[in-house]
Amino acid sequence: MERYLNRAKTLVEALPYIQKFNNKIVVIKYGGSAMIDENLKESVIKDISLMKLVGMKPVVVHGGGKKINEMLAKVGIVSKFIDGLRVTDDETMEIAEMVLSGNINKNIVQLFQQQGIKAVGISGKDGKTISAKKMLLEGKDLGWVGEIENICPELLISLIEDDFVPVVAPIATDDDNNTYNINADYVASAIAGALKAEKLVYLTDVEGVLRDVHDKKSLISKINIKDIEKYKEKEIITGGMIPKIDNCAKSIEEGVNSVHILDGRMEHSLLLEVFTNSGIGTMIFK
Ligand SMILES: Nc1ncnc2c1ncn2[C@@H]1O[C@H](COP(=O)(O)OP(=O)(O)OP(=O)(O)O)[C@@H](O)[C@H]1O
Ligand SMILES: [Mg+2]
């Protein structure tokens, strides 16, 4: 009996959070690096399903860098690099689109549907949701790497209104029929801004922002957006964390109320963040 009573108490404790986020849009960026383990992936999808069933409106944006690398290796495409950055040539773009819009996207949709949740997978091409142009990194041409020019939220809004969880692959197009691969962190942030989301959560493969990447106890639990440049200058924040942190700041400026970077490898990190005040991961604030 006590076990059931505890469960009832837990549910009641979640009530203020369920009320707070009722009918609110929550954008979840699911990082490719945290998506490799199948059991974990299913657990994350269950957490998002629960959020949906208690009245939130989740939107999922996924990455997939690791899977793209695996597939490039499998088909024997050897990439060119400029200053350590991969050049997305025609062949690489073709594989990236197949992996992101096909394999990963539909796999996530299927997992939602296994939970009885209606989900639709789209890429930024569908409904012209994401328009992009070529991104030049300090003047370097990295091929079909795009930067976002415009978000058209129409399709996303109708899916949400029809009770679907939209699952978005970070692929975009332009007026000349080109295809671009965009870092999913940018996509999540731009979509959160365009949908005026209440919350944006980055699920990644580290505990949050660490002061020392090799020491998981060095978690920085809160970062004021005015200190972000300092962290970058000191090279505390590098690599894959840079687009996340830059976009966190942008989303907050665009009116997203709360932005968090969480460990997608930790079971139920998302539920802990949404339904408790456990303070896990890194919160970005203004
Ligand atoms: N200060 C820092 N704290 C934590 N991680 C950091 C830091 N600086 C750099 N990183 C790196 O950022 C990585 C996370 O970004 P990464 O792009 O690899 O994953 P992702 O964005 O979740 O996945 P994907 O790019 O496939 O969508 C970490 O694994 C870590 O190596
Ligand atoms: Mg990344």
Coordinates of C-alpha atoms and ligand atoms in Angstrom, one line a residue:
M1 CA 0.0 0.0 0.0
E2 CA 2.8 2.4 1.0
R3 CA 4.3 1.9 -2.5
Y4 CA 1.1 3.1 -4.1
L5 CA 0.8 6.0 -1.7
N6 CA 4.3 7.1 -2.6
R7 CA 3.4 7.0 -6.2
A8 CA 0.3 9.1 -5.6
K9 CA 2.4 11.6 -3.7
T10 CA 4.9 11.8 -6.6
L11 CA 2.2 12.5 -9.0
V12 CA 0.7 15.2 -6.9
E13 CA 4.2 16.8 -6.4
A14 CA 4.4 17.0 -10.2
L15 CA 1.1 18.8 -10.4
P16 CA 2.4 22.4 -10.3
Y17 CA 4.8 21.6 -13.1
I18 CA 2.1 19.9 -15.1
Q19 CA -0.1 23.1 -14.6
K20 CA 2.8 25.4 -15.5
F21 CA 3.6 23.7 -18.8
N22 CA 0.0 22.8 -19.7
N23 CA -0.5 23.6 -23.4
K24 CA 3.1 25.0 -23.6
I25 CA 5.5 24.3 -26.4
V26 CA 8.7 22.6 -25.3
V27 CA 11.4 22.2 -27.9
I28 CA 13.8 19.3 -27.3
K29 CA 17.0 19.0 -29.3
Y30 CA 18.1 15.4 -29.2
G31 CA 21.8 15.2 -29.9
G32 CA 23.1 12.5 -32.2
S33 CA 25.8 11.6 -29.8
A34 CA 23.3 10.7 -27.1
M35 CA 21.1 8.7 -29.5
I36 CA 23.4 5.7 -30.1
D37 CA 22.2 3.5 -27.3
E38 CA 18.8 2.0 -28.3
N39 CA 17.5 1.4 -24.7
L40 CA 18.3 5.0 -23.8
K41 CA 16.7 6.3 -26.9
E42 CA 13.5 4.4 -26.0
S43 CA 13.6 5.8 -22.5
V44 CA 14.0 9.4 -23.8
I45 CA 11.0 8.9 -26.2
K46 CA 9.0 7.6 -23.3
D47 CA 9.8 10.7 -21.2
I48 CA 8.7 12.9 -24.1
S49 CA 5.6 10.8 -24.6
L50 CA 4.7 11.4 -20.9
M51 CA 5.2 15.1 -21.3
K52 CA 2.8 15.0 -24.3
L53 CA 0.2 13.0 -22.5
V54 CA 0.1 15.4 -19.5
G55 CA -0.7 18.3 -21.8
M56 CA 2.6 19.7 -23.0
K57 CA 3.4 20.2 -26.7
P58 CA 6.8 18.8 -27.4
V59 CA 8.6 19.4 -30.6
V60 CA 11.7 17.2 -31.3
V61 CA 14.7 18.4 -33.3
H62 CA 17.4 15.8 -33.8
G63 CA 21.1 15.7 -34.8
G64 CA 23.0 12.8 -36.1
G65 CA 26.7 13.6 -36.7
K66 CA 27.9 10.2 -35.4
K67 CA 25.5 8.2 -37.6
I68 CA 26.5 10.3 -40.7
N69 CA 30.2 9.5 -40.0
E70 CA 29.4 5.8 -39.7
M71 CA 27.5 5.8 -43.0
L72 CA 30.2 7.8 -44.8
A73 CA 32.8 5.2 -43.6
K74 CA 30.5 2.3 -44.6
V75 CA 30.2 3.6 -48.2
G76 CA 33.8 4.6 -48.3
I77 CA 33.5 8.3 -48.8
V78 CA 36.6 10.0 -47.7
S79 CA 35.9 13.6 -46.6
K80 CA 38.0 16.6 -47.2
F81 CA 38.7 18.9 -44.3
I82 CA 39.5 22.6 -44.2
D83 CA 41.2 23.6 -40.9
G84 CA 39.7 20.5 -39.2
L85 CA 36.2 21.1 -40.4
R86 CA 34.5 18.6 -42.7
V87 CA 33.6 19.8 -46.2
T88 CA 30.1 18.7 -47.1
D89 CA 30.4 18.0 -50.8
D90 CA 27.6 16.6 -53.0
E91 CA 28.2 13.0 -52.1
T92 CA 28.4 13.8 -48.3
M93 CA 25.2 15.9 -48.5
E94 CA 23.4 13.0 -50.2
I95 CA 24.4 10.6 -47.3
A96 CA 23.7 13.2 -44.7
E97 CA 20.1 13.7 -46.0
M98 CA 19.5 10.0 -46.2
V99 CA 20.7 9.4 -42.7
L100 CA 19.0 12.4 -41.1
S101 CA 15.7 12.7 -43.0
G102 CA 15.4 9.0 -43.5
N103 CA 17.0 6.7 -41.0
I104 CA 17.1 8.7 -37.8
N105 CA 14.0 10.8 -38.3
K106 CA 11.7 7.8 -39.1
N107 CA 13.2 5.7 -36.3
I108 CA 12.2 8.4 -33.8
V109 CA 8.7 8.7 -35.3
Q110 CA 8.3 4.9 -35.0
L111 CA 9.4 4.9 -31.4
F112 CA 6.8 7.6 -30.6
Q113 CA 4.1 5.6 -32.3
Q114 CA 5.1 2.5 -30.3
Q115 CA 4.1 4.5 -27.3
G116 CA 0.7 5.4 -28.9
I117 CA 1.8 9.0 -29.5
K118 CA 1.0 10.5 -32.9
A119 CA 4.2 11.7 -34.5
V120 CA 5.2 13.1 -37.9
G121 CA 8.7 13.3 -39.2
I122 CA 9.7 16.2 -41.4
S123 CA 12.8 17.8 -42.6
G124 CA 13.2 21.6 -43.0
K125 CA 12.3 21.0 -46.7
D126 CA 8.8 20.0 -45.9
G127 CA 6.4 23.0 -46.0
K128 CA 9.5 25.1 -46.5
T129 CA 9.9 25.1 -42.8
I130 CA 13.6 26.0 -42.9
S131 CA 15.1 28.2 -45.7
A132 CA 18.8 28.4 -45.7
K133 CA 21.8 29.8 -47.4
K134 CA 25.4 28.7 -47.6
M135 CA 27.3 29.4 -44.4
L136 CA 30.8 30.8 -44.9
L137 CA 32.9 30.2 -41.8
E138 CA 35.4 33.0 -41.7
G139 CA 35.3 33.1 -45.5
K140 CA 35.9 29.4 -45.8
D141 CA 33.5 27.4 -48.1
L142 CA 32.6 24.2 -46.4
G143 CA 30.2 23.0 -49.1
W144 CA 26.6 22.4 -48.3
V145 CA 26.6 23.6 -44.7
G146 CA 23.8 26.0 -44.3
E147 CA 22.8 28.8 -42.1
I148 CA 19.1 29.5 -41.4
E149 CA 17.6 32.4 -43.3
N150 CA 14.0 31.9 -42.4
I151 CA 11.7 29.6 -40.4
C152 CA 8.1 29.2 -41.7
P153 CA 6.3 27.6 -38.7
E154 CA 3.0 27.0 -40.5
L155 CA 3.4 23.2 -40.9
L156 CA 4.7 22.8 -37.4
I157 CA 1.8 24.7 -36.0
S158 CA -0.8 22.7 -37.9
L159 CA 0.9 19.4 -36.8
I160 CA 0.8 20.6 -33.1
E161 CA -2.8 21.7 -33.4
D162 CA -3.7 18.3 -34.8
D163 CA -2.1 16.7 -31.8
F164 CA 1.1 15.3 -33.5
V165 CA 4.6 15.5 -32.1
P166 CA 6.7 17.0 -34.9
V167 CA 10.1 15.4 -35.3
V168 CA 12.4 17.7 -37.3
A169 CA 15.6 16.7 -39.3
P170 CA 18.1 19.6 -39.7
I171 CA 18.0 19.7 -43.5
A172 CA 17.0 22.8 -45.4
T173 CA 16.6 24.2 -48.9
D174 CA 16.9 27.5 -50.7
D175 CA 15.1 29.0 -53.7
D176 CA 17.6 27.4 -56.1
N177 CA 16.8 23.9 -55.1
N178 CA 20.0 23.3 -53.1
T179 CA 20.1 21.1 -50.1
Y180 CA 21.9 22.1 -46.9
N181 CA 22.9 20.4 -43.7
I182 CA 22.4 22.6 -40.7
N183 CA 23.7 22.1 -37.2
A184 CA 20.6 20.9 -35.3
D185 CA 21.4 23.2 -32.4
Y186 CA 20.7 26.2 -34.7
V187 CA 17.5 24.5 -35.9
A188 CA 16.2 23.8 -32.4
S189 CA 16.8 27.4 -31.3
A190 CA 15.3 29.0 -34.4
I191 CA 12.2 26.8 -34.1
A192 CA 11.9 27.5 -30.4
G193 CA 12.0 31.2 -31.2
A194 CA 9.6 31.0 -34.1
L195 CA 7.1 28.9 -32.1
K196 CA 7.5 31.1 -29.0
A197 CA 8.3 28.0 -27.0
E198 CA 8.2 28.1 -23.2
K199 CA 11.2 25.9 -22.9
L200 CA 14.2 24.7 -25.0
V201 CA 16.1 21.6 -23.8
Y202 CA 19.4 20.4 -25.4
L203 CA 19.9 16.7 -24.6
T204 CA 23.5 15.9 -25.3
D205 CA 26.2 13.4 -24.4
V206 CA 27.7 15.3 -21.4
E207 CA 26.4 16.3 -18.0
G208 CA 26.0 19.9 -19.1
V209 CA 28.6 22.7 -19.5
L210 CA 31.7 21.5 -17.7
R211 CA 34.5 23.8 -16.5
D212 CA 36.9 20.9 -17.4
V213 CA 35.5 18.5 -20.1
H214 CA 37.4 15.6 -18.5
D215 CA 35.9 16.2 -15.1
K216 CA 32.2 15.5 -14.8
K217 CA 32.2 17.0 -11.3
S218 CA 33.0 20.4 -12.8
L219 CA 29.5 21.0 -13.9
I220 CA 28.5 24.7 -14.2
S221 CA 24.8 24.6 -13.2
K222 CA 23.9 28.2 -14.2
I223 CA 25.4 30.4 -16.9
N224 CA 24.4 34.1 -17.3
I225 CA 24.3 34.9 -21.0
K226 CA 26.5 37.9 -20.4
D227 CA 29.3 35.5 -19.4
I228 CA 29.2 33.3 -22.5
E229 CA 31.9 35.2 -24.4
K230 CA 34.2 34.9 -21.4
Y231 CA 33.8 31.1 -21.3
K232 CA 34.5 30.9 -25.0
E233 CA 37.5 33.2 -24.9
K234 CA 39.0 31.1 -22.0
E235 CA 38.3 28.0 -24.2
I236 CA 36.2 26.4 -21.5
I237 CA 33.5 26.1 -24.0
T238 CA 34.7 24.6 -27.3
G239 CA 33.7 22.3 -30.2
G240 CA 30.1 21.0 -30.2
M241 CA 29.2 23.0 -27.1
I242 CA 29.7 26.4 -28.9
P243 CA 26.6 26.2 -31.2
K244 CA 24.6 25.1 -28.2
I245 CA 25.6 27.9 -25.9
D246 CA 25.4 30.6 -28.6
N247 CA 21.9 29.5 -29.6
C248 CA 20.8 29.3 -25.9
A249 CA 21.6 33.0 -25.6
K250 CA 19.8 33.7 -28.9
S251 CA 16.6 31.8 -27.8
I252 CA 16.5 33.7 -24.5
E253 CA 16.8 37.0 -26.3
E254 CA 13.9 35.8 -28.5
G255 CA 11.7 35.2 -25.5
V256 CA 12.0 31.5 -24.7
N257 CA 11.6 31.4 -21.0
S258 CA 13.9 28.7 -20.0
V259 CA 16.9 27.0 -21.7
H260 CA 18.7 24.0 -20.4
I261 CA 21.6 21.7 -21.5
L262 CA 21.1 18.2 -20.1
D263 CA 22.7 14.8 -20.2
G264 CA 20.7 12.7 -22.6
R265 CA 22.6 9.6 -21.4
M266 CA 21.2 9.9 -18.0
E267 CA 17.9 8.1 -17.6
H268 CA 14.9 10.5 -17.1
S269 CA 17.1 13.7 -17.0
L270 CA 14.3 15.3 -19.0
L271 CA 11.6 14.4 -16.5
L272 CA 13.8 15.5 -13.6
E273 CA 14.2 18.9 -15.3
V274 CA 10.6 19.4 -16.3
F275 CA 8.8 17.9 -13.3
T276 CA 11.1 18.7 -10.3
N277 CA 13.4 21.5 -9.2
S278 CA 16.4 19.1 -9.0
G279 CA 18.5 21.7 -10.9
I280 CA 20.4 19.1 -13.0
G281 CA 22.4 20.0 -16.1
T282 CA 23.2 23.6 -17.0
M283 CA 20.6 26.4 -17.0
I284 CA 21.2 29.4 -19.2
F285 CA 19.7 32.6 -17.9
K286 CA 19.6 36.4 -18.5
Ligands
LIG1 N1 32.8 23.1 -21.6 C1 32.2 22.0 -22.1 N2 31.4 21.3 -21.4 C2 30.8 20.1 -21.9 N3 31.1 19.7 -23.2 C3 31.9 20.4 -24.0 C4 32.5 21.6 -23.5 N4 33.3 22.1 -24.5 C5 33.2 21.3 -25.5 N5 32.3 20.2 -25.2 C6 32.0 19.1 -26.2 O1 30.7 19.3 -26.7 C7 30.2 18.0 -27.0 C8 28.7 18.0 -27.3 O2 28.4 18.5 -28.6 P1 28.2 17.5 -29.8 O3 28.1 18.4 -31.0 O4 29.4 16.5 -29.9 O5 27.0 16.6 -29.5 P2 25.4 16.9 -29.9 O6 25.3 18.3 -30.3 O7 24.6 16.5 -28.7 O8 25.1 15.9 -31.0 P3 24.8 16.3 -32.6 O9 25.9 17.3 -33.0 O10 25.0 15.0 -33.3 O11 23.5 16.8 -32.7 C9 30.6 17.2 -25.8 O12 30.6 15.8 -26.0 C10 32.0 17.8 -25.5 O13 33.0 17.0 -26.1
MG2 MG 26.4 19.1 -32.1

